[in-house]
Short mmCIF file of C-alpha atoms and ligand atoms in Angstrom, two decimals:
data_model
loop_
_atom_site.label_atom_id
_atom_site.label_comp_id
_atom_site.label_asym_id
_atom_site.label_seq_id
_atom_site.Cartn_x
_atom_site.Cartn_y
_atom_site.Cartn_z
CA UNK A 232 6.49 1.33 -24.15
CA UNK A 233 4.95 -0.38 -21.38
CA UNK A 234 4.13 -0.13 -17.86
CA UNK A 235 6.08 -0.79 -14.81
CA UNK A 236 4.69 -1.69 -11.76
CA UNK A 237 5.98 -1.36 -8.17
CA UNK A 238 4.20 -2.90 -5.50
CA UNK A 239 4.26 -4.61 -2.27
CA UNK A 240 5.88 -7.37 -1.02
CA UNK A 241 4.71 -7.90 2.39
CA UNK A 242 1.97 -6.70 4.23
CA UNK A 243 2.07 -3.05 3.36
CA UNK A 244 3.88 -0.19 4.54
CA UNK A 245 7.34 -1.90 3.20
CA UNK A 246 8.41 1.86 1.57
CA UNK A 247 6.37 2.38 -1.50
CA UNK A 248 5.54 5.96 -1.27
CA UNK A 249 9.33 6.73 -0.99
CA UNK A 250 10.88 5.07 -3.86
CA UNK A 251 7.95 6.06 -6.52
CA UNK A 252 8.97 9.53 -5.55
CA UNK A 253 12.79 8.42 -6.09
CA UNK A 254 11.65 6.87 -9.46
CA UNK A 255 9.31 8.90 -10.85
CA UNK A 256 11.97 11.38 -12.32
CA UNK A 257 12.08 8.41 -14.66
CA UNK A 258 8.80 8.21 -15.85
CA UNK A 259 6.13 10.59 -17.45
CA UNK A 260 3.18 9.14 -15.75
CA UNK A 261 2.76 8.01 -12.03
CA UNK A 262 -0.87 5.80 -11.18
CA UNK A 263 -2.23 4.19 -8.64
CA UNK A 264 -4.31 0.91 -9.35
CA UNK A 265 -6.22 -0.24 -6.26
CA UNK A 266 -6.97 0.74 -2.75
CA UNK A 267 -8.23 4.01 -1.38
CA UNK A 268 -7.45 6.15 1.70
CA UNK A 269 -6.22 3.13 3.71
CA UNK A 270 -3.00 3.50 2.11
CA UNK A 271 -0.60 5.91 4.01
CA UNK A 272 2.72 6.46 2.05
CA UNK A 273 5.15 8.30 3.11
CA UNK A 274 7.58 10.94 1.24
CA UNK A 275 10.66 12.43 2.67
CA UNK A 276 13.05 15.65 1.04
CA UNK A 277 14.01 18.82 1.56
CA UNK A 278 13.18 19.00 5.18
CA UNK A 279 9.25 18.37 4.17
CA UNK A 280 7.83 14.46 5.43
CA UNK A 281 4.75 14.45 3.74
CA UNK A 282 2.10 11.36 3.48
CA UNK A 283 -0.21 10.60 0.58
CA UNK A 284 -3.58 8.62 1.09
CA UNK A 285 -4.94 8.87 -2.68
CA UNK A 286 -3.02 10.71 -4.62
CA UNK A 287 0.02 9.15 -6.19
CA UNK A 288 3.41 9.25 -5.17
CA UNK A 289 4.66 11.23 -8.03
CA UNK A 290 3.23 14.65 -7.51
CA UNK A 291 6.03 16.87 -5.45
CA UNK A 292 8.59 15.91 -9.23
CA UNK A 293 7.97 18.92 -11.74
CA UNK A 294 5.83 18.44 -15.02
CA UNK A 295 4.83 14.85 -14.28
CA UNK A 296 0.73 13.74 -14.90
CA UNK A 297 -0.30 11.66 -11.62
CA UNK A 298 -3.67 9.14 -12.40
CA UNK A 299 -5.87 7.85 -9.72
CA UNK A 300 -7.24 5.13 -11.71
CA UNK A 301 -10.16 3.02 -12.16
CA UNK A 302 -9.59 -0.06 -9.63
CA UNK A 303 -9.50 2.94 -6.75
CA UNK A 304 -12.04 4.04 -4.36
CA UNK A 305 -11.90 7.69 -3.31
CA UNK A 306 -13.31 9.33 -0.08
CA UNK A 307 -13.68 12.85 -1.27
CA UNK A 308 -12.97 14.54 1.94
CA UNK A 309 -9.94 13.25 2.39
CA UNK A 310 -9.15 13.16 -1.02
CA UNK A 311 -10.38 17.03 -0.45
CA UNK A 312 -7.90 17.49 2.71
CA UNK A 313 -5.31 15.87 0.95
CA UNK A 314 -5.68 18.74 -2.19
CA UNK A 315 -5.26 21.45 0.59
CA UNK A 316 -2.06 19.77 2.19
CA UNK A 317 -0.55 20.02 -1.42
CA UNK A 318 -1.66 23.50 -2.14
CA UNK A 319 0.12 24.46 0.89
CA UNK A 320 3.27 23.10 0.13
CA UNK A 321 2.54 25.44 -2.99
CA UNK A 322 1.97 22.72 -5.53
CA UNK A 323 -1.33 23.44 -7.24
CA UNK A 324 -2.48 19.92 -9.00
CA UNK A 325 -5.16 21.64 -11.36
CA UNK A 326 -3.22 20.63 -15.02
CA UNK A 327 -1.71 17.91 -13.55
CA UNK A 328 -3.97 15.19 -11.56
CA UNK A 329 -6.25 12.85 -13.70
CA UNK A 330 -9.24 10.77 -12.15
CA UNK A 331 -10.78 7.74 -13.55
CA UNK A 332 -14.53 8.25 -13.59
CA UNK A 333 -14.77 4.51 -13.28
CA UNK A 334 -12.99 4.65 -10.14
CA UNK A 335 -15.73 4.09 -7.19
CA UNK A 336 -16.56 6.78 -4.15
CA UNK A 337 -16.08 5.69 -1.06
CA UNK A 338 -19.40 7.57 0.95
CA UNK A 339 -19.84 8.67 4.15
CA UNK A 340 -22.43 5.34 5.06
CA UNK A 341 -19.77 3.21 3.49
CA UNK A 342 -17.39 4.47 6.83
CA UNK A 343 -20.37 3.16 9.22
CA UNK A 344 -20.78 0.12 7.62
CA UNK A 345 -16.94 -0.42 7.67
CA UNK A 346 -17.07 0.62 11.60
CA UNK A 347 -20.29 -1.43 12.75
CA UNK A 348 -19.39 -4.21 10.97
CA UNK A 349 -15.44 -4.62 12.85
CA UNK A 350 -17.66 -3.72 16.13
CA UNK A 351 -19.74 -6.37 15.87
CA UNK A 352 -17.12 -9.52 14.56
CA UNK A 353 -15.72 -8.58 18.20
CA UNK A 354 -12.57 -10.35 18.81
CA UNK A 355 -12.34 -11.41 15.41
CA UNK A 356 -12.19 -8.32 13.68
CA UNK A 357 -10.20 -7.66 10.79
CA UNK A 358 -8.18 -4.62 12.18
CA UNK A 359 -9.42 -2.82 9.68
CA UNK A 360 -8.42 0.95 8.79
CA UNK A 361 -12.42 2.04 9.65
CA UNK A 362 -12.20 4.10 6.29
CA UNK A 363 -15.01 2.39 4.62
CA UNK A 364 -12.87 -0.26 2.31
CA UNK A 365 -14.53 -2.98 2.28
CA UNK A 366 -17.95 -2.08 1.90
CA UNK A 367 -17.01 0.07 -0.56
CA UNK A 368 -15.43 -2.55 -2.92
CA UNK A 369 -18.63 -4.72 -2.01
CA UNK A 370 -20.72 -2.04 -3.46
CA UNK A 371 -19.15 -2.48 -6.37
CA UNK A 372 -18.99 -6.02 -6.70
CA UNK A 373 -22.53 -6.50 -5.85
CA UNK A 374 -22.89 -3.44 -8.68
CA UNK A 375 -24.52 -1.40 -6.49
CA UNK A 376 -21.54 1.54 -6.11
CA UNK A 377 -21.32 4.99 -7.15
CA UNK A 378 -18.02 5.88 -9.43
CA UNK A 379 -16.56 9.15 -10.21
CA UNK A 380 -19.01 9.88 -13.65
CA UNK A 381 -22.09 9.83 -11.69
CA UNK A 382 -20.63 12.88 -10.63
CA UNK A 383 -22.00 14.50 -13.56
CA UNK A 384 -25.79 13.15 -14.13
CA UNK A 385 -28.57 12.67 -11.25
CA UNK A 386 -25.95 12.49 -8.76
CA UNK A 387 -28.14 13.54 -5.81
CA UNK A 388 -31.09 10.74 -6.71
CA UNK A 389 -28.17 8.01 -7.18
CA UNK A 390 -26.56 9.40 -3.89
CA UNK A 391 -29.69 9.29 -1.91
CA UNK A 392 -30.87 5.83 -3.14
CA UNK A 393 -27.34 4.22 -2.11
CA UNK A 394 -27.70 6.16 1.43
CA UNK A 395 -31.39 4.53 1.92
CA UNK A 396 -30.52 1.10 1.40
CA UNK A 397 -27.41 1.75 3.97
CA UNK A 398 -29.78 3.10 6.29
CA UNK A 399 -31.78 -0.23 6.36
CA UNK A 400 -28.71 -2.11 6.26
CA UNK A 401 -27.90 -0.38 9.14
CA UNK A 402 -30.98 -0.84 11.42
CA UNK A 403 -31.58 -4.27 9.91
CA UNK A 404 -28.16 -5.98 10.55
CA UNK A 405 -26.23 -3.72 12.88
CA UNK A 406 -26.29 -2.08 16.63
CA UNK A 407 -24.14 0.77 15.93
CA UNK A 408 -25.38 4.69 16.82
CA UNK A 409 -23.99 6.74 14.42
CA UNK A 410 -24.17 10.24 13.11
CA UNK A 411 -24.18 11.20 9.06
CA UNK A 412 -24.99 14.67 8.59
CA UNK A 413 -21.74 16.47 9.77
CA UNK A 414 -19.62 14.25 7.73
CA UNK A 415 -21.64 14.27 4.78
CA UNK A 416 -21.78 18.11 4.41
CA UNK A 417 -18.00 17.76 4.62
CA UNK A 418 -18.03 15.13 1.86
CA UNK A 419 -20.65 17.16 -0.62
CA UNK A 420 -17.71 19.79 -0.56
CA UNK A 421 -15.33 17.20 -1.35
CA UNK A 422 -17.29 15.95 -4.23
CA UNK A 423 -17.05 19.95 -5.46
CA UNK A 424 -13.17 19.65 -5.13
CA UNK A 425 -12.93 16.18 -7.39
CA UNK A 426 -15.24 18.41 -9.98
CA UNK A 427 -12.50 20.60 -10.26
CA UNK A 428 -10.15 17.98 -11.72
CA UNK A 429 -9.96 16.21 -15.38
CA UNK A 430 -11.75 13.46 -15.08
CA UNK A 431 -11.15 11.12 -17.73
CA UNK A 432 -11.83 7.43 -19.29
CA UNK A 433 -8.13 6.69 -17.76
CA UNK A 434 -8.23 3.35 -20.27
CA UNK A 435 -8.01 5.17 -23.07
CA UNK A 436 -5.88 7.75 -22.04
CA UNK A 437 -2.87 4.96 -21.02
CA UNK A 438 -3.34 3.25 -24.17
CA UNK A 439 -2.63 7.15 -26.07
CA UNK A 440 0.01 7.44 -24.04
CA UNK A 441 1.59 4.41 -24.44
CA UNK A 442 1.57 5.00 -28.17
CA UNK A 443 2.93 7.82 -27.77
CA UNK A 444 6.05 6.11 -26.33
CA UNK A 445 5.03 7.67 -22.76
CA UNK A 446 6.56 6.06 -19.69
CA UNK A 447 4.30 4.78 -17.18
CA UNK A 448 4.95 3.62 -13.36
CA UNK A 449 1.49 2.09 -11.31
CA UNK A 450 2.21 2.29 -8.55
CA UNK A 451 0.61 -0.31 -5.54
CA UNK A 452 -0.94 0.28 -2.77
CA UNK A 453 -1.04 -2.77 0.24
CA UNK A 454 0.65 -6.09 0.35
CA UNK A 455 1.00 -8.85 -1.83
CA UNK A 456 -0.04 -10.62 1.61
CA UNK A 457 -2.86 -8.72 1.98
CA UNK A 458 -4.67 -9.06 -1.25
CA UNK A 459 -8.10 -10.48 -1.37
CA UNK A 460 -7.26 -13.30 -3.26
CA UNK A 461 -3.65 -14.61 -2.41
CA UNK A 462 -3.45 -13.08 1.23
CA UNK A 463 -3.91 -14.01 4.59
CA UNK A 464 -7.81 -14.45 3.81
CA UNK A 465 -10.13 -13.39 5.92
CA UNK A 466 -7.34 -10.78 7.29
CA UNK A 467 -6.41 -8.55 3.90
CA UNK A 468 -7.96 -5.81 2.20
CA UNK A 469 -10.56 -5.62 -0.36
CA UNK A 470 -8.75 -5.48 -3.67
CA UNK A 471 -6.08 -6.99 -5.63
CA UNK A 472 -3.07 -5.69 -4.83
CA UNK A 473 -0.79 -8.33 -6.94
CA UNK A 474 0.38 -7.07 -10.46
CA UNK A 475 -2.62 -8.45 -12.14
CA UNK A 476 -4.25 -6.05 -10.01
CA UNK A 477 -2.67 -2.81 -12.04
CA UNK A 478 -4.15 -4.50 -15.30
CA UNK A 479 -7.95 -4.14 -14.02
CA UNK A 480 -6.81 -1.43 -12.08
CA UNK A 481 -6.15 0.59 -14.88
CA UNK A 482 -7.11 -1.11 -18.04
CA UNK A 483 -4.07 -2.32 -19.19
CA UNK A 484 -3.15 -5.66 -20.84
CA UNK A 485 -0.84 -8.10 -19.44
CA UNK A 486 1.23 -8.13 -22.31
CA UNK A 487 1.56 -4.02 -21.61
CA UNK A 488 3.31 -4.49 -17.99
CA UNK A 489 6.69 -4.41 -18.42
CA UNK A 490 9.46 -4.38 -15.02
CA UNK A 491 7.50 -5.57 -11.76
CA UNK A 492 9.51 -3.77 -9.14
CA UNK A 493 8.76 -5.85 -5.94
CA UNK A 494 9.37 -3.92 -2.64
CA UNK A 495 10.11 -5.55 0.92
CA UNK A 496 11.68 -4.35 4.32
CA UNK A 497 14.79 -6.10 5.51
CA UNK A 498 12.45 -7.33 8.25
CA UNK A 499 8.79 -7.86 8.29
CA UNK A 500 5.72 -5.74 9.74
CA UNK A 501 2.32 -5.69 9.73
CA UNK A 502 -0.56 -3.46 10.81
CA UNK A 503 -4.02 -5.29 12.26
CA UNK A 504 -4.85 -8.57 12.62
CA UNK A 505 -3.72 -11.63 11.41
CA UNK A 506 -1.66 -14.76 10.71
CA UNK A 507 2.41 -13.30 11.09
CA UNK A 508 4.36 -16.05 11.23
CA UNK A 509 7.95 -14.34 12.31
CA UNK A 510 6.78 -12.17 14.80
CA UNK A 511 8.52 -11.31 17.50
CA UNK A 512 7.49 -10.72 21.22
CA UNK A 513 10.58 -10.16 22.57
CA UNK A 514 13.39 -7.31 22.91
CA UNK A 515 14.25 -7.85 19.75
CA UNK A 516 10.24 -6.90 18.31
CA UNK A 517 10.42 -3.74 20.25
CA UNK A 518 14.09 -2.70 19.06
CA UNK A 519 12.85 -3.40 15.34
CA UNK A 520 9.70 -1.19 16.15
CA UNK A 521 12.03 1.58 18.21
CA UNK A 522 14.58 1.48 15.31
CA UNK A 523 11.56 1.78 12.30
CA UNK A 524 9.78 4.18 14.33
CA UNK A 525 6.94 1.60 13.09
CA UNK A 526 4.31 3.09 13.67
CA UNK A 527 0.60 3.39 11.30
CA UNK A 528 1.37 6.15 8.57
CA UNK A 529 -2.78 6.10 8.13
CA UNK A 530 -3.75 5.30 11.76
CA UNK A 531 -1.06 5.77 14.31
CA UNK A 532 -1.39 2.05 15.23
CA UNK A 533 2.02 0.27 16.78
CA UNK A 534 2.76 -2.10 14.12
CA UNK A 535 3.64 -5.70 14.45
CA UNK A 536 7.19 -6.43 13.68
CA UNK A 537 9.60 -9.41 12.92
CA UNK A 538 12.20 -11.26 11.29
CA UNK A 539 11.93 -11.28 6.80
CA UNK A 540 10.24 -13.89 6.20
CA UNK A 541 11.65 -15.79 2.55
CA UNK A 542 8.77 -18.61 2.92
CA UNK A 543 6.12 -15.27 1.93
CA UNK A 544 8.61 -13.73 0.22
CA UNK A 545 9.22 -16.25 -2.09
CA UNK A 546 5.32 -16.75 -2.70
CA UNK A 547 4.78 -13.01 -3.21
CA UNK A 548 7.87 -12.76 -5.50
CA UNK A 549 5.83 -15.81 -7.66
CA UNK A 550 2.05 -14.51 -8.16
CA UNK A 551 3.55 -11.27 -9.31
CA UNK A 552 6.38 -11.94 -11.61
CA UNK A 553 8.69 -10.13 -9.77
CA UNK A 554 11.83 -8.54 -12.47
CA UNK A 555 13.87 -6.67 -9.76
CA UNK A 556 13.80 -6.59 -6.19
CA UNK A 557 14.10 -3.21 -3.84
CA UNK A 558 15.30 -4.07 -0.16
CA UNK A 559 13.96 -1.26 2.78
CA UNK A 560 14.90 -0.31 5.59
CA UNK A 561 17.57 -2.06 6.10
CA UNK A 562 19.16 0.47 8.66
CA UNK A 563 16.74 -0.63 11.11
CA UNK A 564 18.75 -3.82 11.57
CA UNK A 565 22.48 -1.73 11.83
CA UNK A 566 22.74 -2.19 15.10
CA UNK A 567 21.56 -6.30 15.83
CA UNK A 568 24.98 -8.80 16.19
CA UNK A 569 22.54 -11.71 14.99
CA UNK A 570 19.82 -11.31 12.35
CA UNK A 571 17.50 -14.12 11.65
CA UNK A 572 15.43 -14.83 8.45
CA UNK A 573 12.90 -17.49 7.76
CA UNK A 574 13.89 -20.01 5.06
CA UNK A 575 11.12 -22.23 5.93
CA UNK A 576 7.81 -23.46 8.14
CA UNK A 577 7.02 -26.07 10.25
CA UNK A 578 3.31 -26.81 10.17
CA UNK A 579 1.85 -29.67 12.29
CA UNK A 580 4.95 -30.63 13.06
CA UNK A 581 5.60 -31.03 8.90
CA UNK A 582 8.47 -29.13 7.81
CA UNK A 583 7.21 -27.16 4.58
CA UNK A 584 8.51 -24.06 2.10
CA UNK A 585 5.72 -22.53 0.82
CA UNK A 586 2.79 -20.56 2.29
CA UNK A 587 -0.13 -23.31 3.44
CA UNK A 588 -3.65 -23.11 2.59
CA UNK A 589 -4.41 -21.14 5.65
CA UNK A 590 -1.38 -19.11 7.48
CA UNK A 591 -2.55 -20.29 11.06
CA UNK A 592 -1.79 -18.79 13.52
CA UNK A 593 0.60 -22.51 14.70
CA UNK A 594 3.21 -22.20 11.80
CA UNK A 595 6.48 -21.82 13.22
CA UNK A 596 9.51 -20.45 11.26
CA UNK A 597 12.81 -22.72 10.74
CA UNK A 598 15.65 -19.83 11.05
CA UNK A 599 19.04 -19.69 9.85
CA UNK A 600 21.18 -16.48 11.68
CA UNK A 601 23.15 -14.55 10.07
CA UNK A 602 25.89 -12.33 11.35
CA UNK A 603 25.12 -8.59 11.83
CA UNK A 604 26.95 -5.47 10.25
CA UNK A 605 26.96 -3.37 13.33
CA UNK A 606 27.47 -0.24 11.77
CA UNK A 607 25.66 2.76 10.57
CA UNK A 608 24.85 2.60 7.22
CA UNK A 609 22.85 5.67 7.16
CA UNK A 610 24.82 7.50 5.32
CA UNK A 611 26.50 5.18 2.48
CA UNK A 612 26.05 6.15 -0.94
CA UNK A 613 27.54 3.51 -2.55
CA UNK A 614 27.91 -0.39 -2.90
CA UNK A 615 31.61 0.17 -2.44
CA UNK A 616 31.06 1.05 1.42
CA UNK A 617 28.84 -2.00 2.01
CA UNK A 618 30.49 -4.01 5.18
CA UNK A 619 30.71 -7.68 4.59
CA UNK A 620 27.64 -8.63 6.62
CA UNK A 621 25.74 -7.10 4.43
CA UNK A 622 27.04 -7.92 1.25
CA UNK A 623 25.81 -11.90 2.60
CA UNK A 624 22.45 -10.22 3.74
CA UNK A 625 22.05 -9.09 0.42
CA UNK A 626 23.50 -12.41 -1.24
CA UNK A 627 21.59 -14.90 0.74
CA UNK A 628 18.19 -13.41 0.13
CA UNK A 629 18.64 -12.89 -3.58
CA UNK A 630 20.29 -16.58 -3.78
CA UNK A 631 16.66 -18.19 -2.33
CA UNK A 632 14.64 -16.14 -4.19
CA UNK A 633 16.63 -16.28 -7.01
CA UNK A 634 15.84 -12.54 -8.09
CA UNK A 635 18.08 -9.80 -8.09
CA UNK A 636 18.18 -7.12 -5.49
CA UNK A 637 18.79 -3.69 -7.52
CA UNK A 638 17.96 -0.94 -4.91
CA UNK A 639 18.35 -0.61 -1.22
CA UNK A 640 17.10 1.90 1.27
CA UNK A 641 19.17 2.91 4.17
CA UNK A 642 17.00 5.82 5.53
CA UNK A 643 13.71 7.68 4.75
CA UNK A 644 14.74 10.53 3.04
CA UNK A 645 15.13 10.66 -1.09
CA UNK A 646 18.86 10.73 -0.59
CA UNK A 647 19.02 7.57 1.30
CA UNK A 648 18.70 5.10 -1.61
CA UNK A 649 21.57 3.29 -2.99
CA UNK A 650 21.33 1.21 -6.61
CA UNK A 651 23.39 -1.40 -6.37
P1 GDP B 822 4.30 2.67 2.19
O1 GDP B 822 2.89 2.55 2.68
O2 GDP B 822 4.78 1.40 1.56
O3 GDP B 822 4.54 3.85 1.30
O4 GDP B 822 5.20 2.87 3.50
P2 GDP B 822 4.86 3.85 4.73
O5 GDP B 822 5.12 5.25 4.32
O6 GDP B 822 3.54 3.54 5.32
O7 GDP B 822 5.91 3.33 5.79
C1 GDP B 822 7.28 3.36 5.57
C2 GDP B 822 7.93 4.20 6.65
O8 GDP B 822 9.31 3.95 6.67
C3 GDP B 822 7.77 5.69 6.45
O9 GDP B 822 7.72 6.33 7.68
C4 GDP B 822 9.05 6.06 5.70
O10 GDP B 822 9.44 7.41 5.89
C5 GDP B 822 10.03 5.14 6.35
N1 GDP B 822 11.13 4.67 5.50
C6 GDP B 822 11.13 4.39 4.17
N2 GDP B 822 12.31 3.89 3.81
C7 GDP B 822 13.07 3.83 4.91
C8 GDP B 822 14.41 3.35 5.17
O11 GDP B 822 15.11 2.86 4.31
N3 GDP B 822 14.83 3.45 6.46
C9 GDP B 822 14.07 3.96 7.47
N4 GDP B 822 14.58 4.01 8.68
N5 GDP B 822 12.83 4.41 7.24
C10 GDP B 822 12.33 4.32 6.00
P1 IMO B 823 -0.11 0.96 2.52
O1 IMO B 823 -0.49 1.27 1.08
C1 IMO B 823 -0.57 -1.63 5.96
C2 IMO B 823 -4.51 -3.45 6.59
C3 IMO B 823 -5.30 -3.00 7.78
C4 IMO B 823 -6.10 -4.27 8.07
C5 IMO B 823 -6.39 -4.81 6.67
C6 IMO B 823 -7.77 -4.41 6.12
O2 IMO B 823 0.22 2.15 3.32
O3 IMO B 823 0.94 -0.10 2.53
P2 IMO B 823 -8.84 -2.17 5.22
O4 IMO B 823 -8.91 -0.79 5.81
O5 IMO B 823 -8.16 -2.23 3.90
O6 IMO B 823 -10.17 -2.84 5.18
O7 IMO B 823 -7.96 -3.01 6.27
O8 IMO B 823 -5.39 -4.28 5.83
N1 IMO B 823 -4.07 -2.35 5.68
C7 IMO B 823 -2.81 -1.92 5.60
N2 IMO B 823 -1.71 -2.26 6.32
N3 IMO B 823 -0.47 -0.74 4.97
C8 IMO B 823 -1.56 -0.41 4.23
O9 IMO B 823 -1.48 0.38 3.13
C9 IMO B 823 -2.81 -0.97 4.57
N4 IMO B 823 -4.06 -0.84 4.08
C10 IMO B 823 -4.83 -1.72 4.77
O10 IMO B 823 -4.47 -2.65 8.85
O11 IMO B 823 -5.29 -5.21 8.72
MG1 MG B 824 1.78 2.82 4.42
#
C-alpha cells in the first residue's frame, strides 16, 4: 500500500477538512504532516459544523486511528480545548489518537514571540495567525525546540531553559508587555492531557502499517502558495506544505506516496497579507465573500477573495505531482452571468504563464470569461444534472492544467460532494 496525500492548492482554506472527512471512510489511517493550530478546517454533518485545529480530519468516522505526526507543532491548550470539544460531541479519542513524539510543542513564549515580532515589522507584517508558528518551527530549525518525548524526561529543566532564553529574546530584541503565567498554567494542564494519549515513534508505526496493507490518507494543512519554500515568500507559513512535505512530515519515502489529491476553490481566497494577483475590489469580491461566507475558520478575519487563478494553479499542480484534482465551492459562483479565470500574467508589461520570481504586488491577470450557470446547484447529486456552463467550467480548467477533475463540492455539508 501506500499513502495518499490531499493537500492544498491555493492559499489555504480551499475545503480540506471537509473532504478528508468525506474520504476517510476509505482509509484506515488519517495524518496530518505539517502545521499546527493555524490550520482551521472545517467539518459539516448531521446538523453538527465542527472545526479542527490539530487533530485530523478523520476522527467523527467510526474505528479509524487519526496521527498527528512528526512535521507538526502542537499548542497543548488548544490541542487540550480541542479534546474537550470532541468529548462533548461524545467521541472519546483515548484508543484512537496517536502523537508523534518528534512532533515539536508550540509554548506559551513561542505565542509572544509570534505577536511582538508582527507588532514590530509594522506595516509589513506577515498577517500572521499570532499562534506562535513561526517561532516555533525556528526553534526547531535552529535545534533549539522542545518535541512531544521530552514530555517524559527532565521536562521542567528543558521547559524552563527554552522559557529563559525567550525571556532575553524578549527584552533584548522586542518592545512588547506581555503576560506568561495565566497562559502557562493553562498550558501545563494541556501538557497532562497529551500524556494521556499513545505517543509513539509515528515512523515506524506507518511503515508497520503499510506492511500490513493498511490504507493511509495525510492529510495537508495550508497552501501550496503558502509554503516556505515555493510560496509567496516572505508572506507563507513556516513549513512545507507541498507533498514532499508529508514525506518529512511523517517519515515516509517518496516512493511510498501514492494518489496526490490536489484541492482548490472554484475561485481564489486568501487570509493575511500578501501578493494575490486576481483579487477583486469590486462588487464582485464582496458577492464571492457574501456567497462563501469567507470568513477566518481560525481567526474570524474577512478573507481576501477573487477570480481562480490557473497561472498558480498550474505551478501548484507541478511541485506536487498532482494525480486527481477536487474542485470547491463551486456554488459560490451559481449565481454570477460572467465568471472570469486567469490563464495568464502580465508582468512589466511582459506577458508571462508561470508564477515569477517574486509575486509582486504589479502582476496583472490576462482573463478569458466564461459564461455563468445561473442556477442552484446546491442540491445536485449527480454529473447528469450538471448545466452546460458548468460542464465548460469544469472542461476548460482541466484542459490547461491538463489533470483531471474527479470530485466537486457544491455545499459544505458531507452530502454536498459529487464524484464525477
Ligand atoms: P480548510 O482549511 O481547507 O479545511 O477549509 P476551511 O474549513 O478553513 O474553509 C472552508 C469553508 O468552506 C468552511 O466553512 C466549509 O464549511 C466551507 N465549504 C467547504 N466546501 C464547501 C462548498 O463546496 N461550498 C460552500 N458553500 N462551502 C463549502
Ligand atoms: P488551513 O489549514 C489560510 C496564513 C496566515 C498568514 C500566513 C502565516 O485552515 O488552510 P502563520 O500563523 O502560519 O505564521 O501565518 O499564513 N495561514 C493560513 N491561511 N488557511 C490556513 O490554514 C492558514 N494557516 C496560516 O493568515 O497569512
Ligand atoms: Mg482553514
Amino acid at each position: 500500500m501506500k499513502v495518499d496525500v490531499l493537500l492544498g492548492l491555493q492559499w489555504g482554506d480551499e475545503g480540506k477538512g471537509k473532504i478528508v472527512d468525506v474520504l476517510t471512510p476509505k482509509y484506515d489511517i488519517i495524518s496530518r504532516f505539517q502545521g499546527g493550530p493555524n490550520a482551521g478546517h472545517t467539518l459539516e454533518f448531521n446538523n453538527i459544523k465542527h472545526v479542527l485545529h490539530t487533530i485530523p480530519s478523520g476522527i467523527f468516522r467510526d474505528d479509524k486511528i487519526n496521527l498527528i505526526g512528526n512535521g507538526v507543532v502542537i499548542d497543548p491548550v488548544i490541542f487540550h480545548n480541542e479534546i474537550q470539544g470532541i468529548k462533548e460531541l461524545g467521541i472519546d479519542l483515548k484508543n484512537t489518537l496517536f502523537i508523534s513524539k518528534k512532533a515539536h510543542l508550540i509554548l506559551p513564549t513561542h505565542r509572544i514571540i509570534d505577536a511582538a515580532s508582527e507588532a514590530a515589522k509594522g506595516k509589513s507584517k506577515i498577517g500572521s495567525t499570532l499562534k506562535g508558528i513561526g517561532p516555533t518551527y525556528m526553534d526547531k530549525t535552529g535545534r533549539n525546540g522542545l518535541r512531544i518525548g521530552d514530555i517524559e524526561t527532565k521536562f521542567e529543566e528543558k521547559y524552563s531553559k527554552l522559557v529563559e532564553k525567550h525571556k532575553e529574546m524578549l527584552s533584548k530584541f522586542y518592545e512588547y508587555e506581555y503576560e506568561l503565567e495565566e497562559y502557562e498554567q493553562e498550558w501545563l494542564k494541556g501538557i497532562e492531557t497529551i500524556k494521556e494519549f499513545q505517543l509513539i515513534d509515528s515512523e515506524n508505526f506507518i511503515d508497520n502499517s503499510l506492511k500490513q496493507d493498511k490504507s493511509i490518507l495525510a492529510e495537508g494543512a495550508q497552501g501550496t502558495l503558502l509554503d516556505i519554500d515555493f510560496g509567496s515568500y516572505p508572506f507563507v507559513t513556516s513549513s512545507n506544505t507541498v507533498c514532499a512535505g508529508a514525506c518529512t512530515g511523517l517519515g515516509v519515502a517518496p516512493n511510498k506516496i501514492g494518489e496526490v489529491f490536489g484541492i482548490f476553490k472554484a475561485y481564489c481566497t486568501r487570509v493575511g497579507m500578501g501578493p494575490f494577483p486576481t483579487e477583486l475590489f469590486d462588487e464582485d469580491g464582496q458577492k464571492l465573500r457574501d456567497n462563501g461566507n469567507e470568513y477566518g475558520s481560525t481567526t474570524g478575519r474577512p478573507r481576501r477573495c477573487g477570480w481562480l487563478d490557473l497561472v498558480s494553479l498550474k505551478y501548484s499542480i507541478m511541485i506536487n505531482g498532482v494525480s486527481q484534482l477536487i474542485m470547491m465551492k463551486s456554488d459560490v459562483l451559481d449565481d454570477f452571468d460572467t465568471i472570469k479565470i486567469a490563464t495568464a500574467y502580465k508582468v512589466n508589461g511582459k506577458i508571462v504563464d508561470h508564477v515569477p520570481y517574486e509575486m509582486t504586488e504589479d502582476i496583472e491577470p490576462i482573463y478569458t470569461e466564461l459564461k455563468g450557470w445561473n442556477k442552484d446547484m446546491t442540491k445536485m447529486s449527480d454529473k447528469s444534472e450538471f448545466p452546460k456552463e458548468y460542464l465548460d467550467y469544469i472542461k476548460f480548467i482541466e484542459e490547461n492544467t491538463g489533470v483531471s477533475i474527479k470530485v466537486v463540492s457544491v455545499g459544505p455539508n458531507r452530502q454536498q460532494t459529487i464524484e464525477i
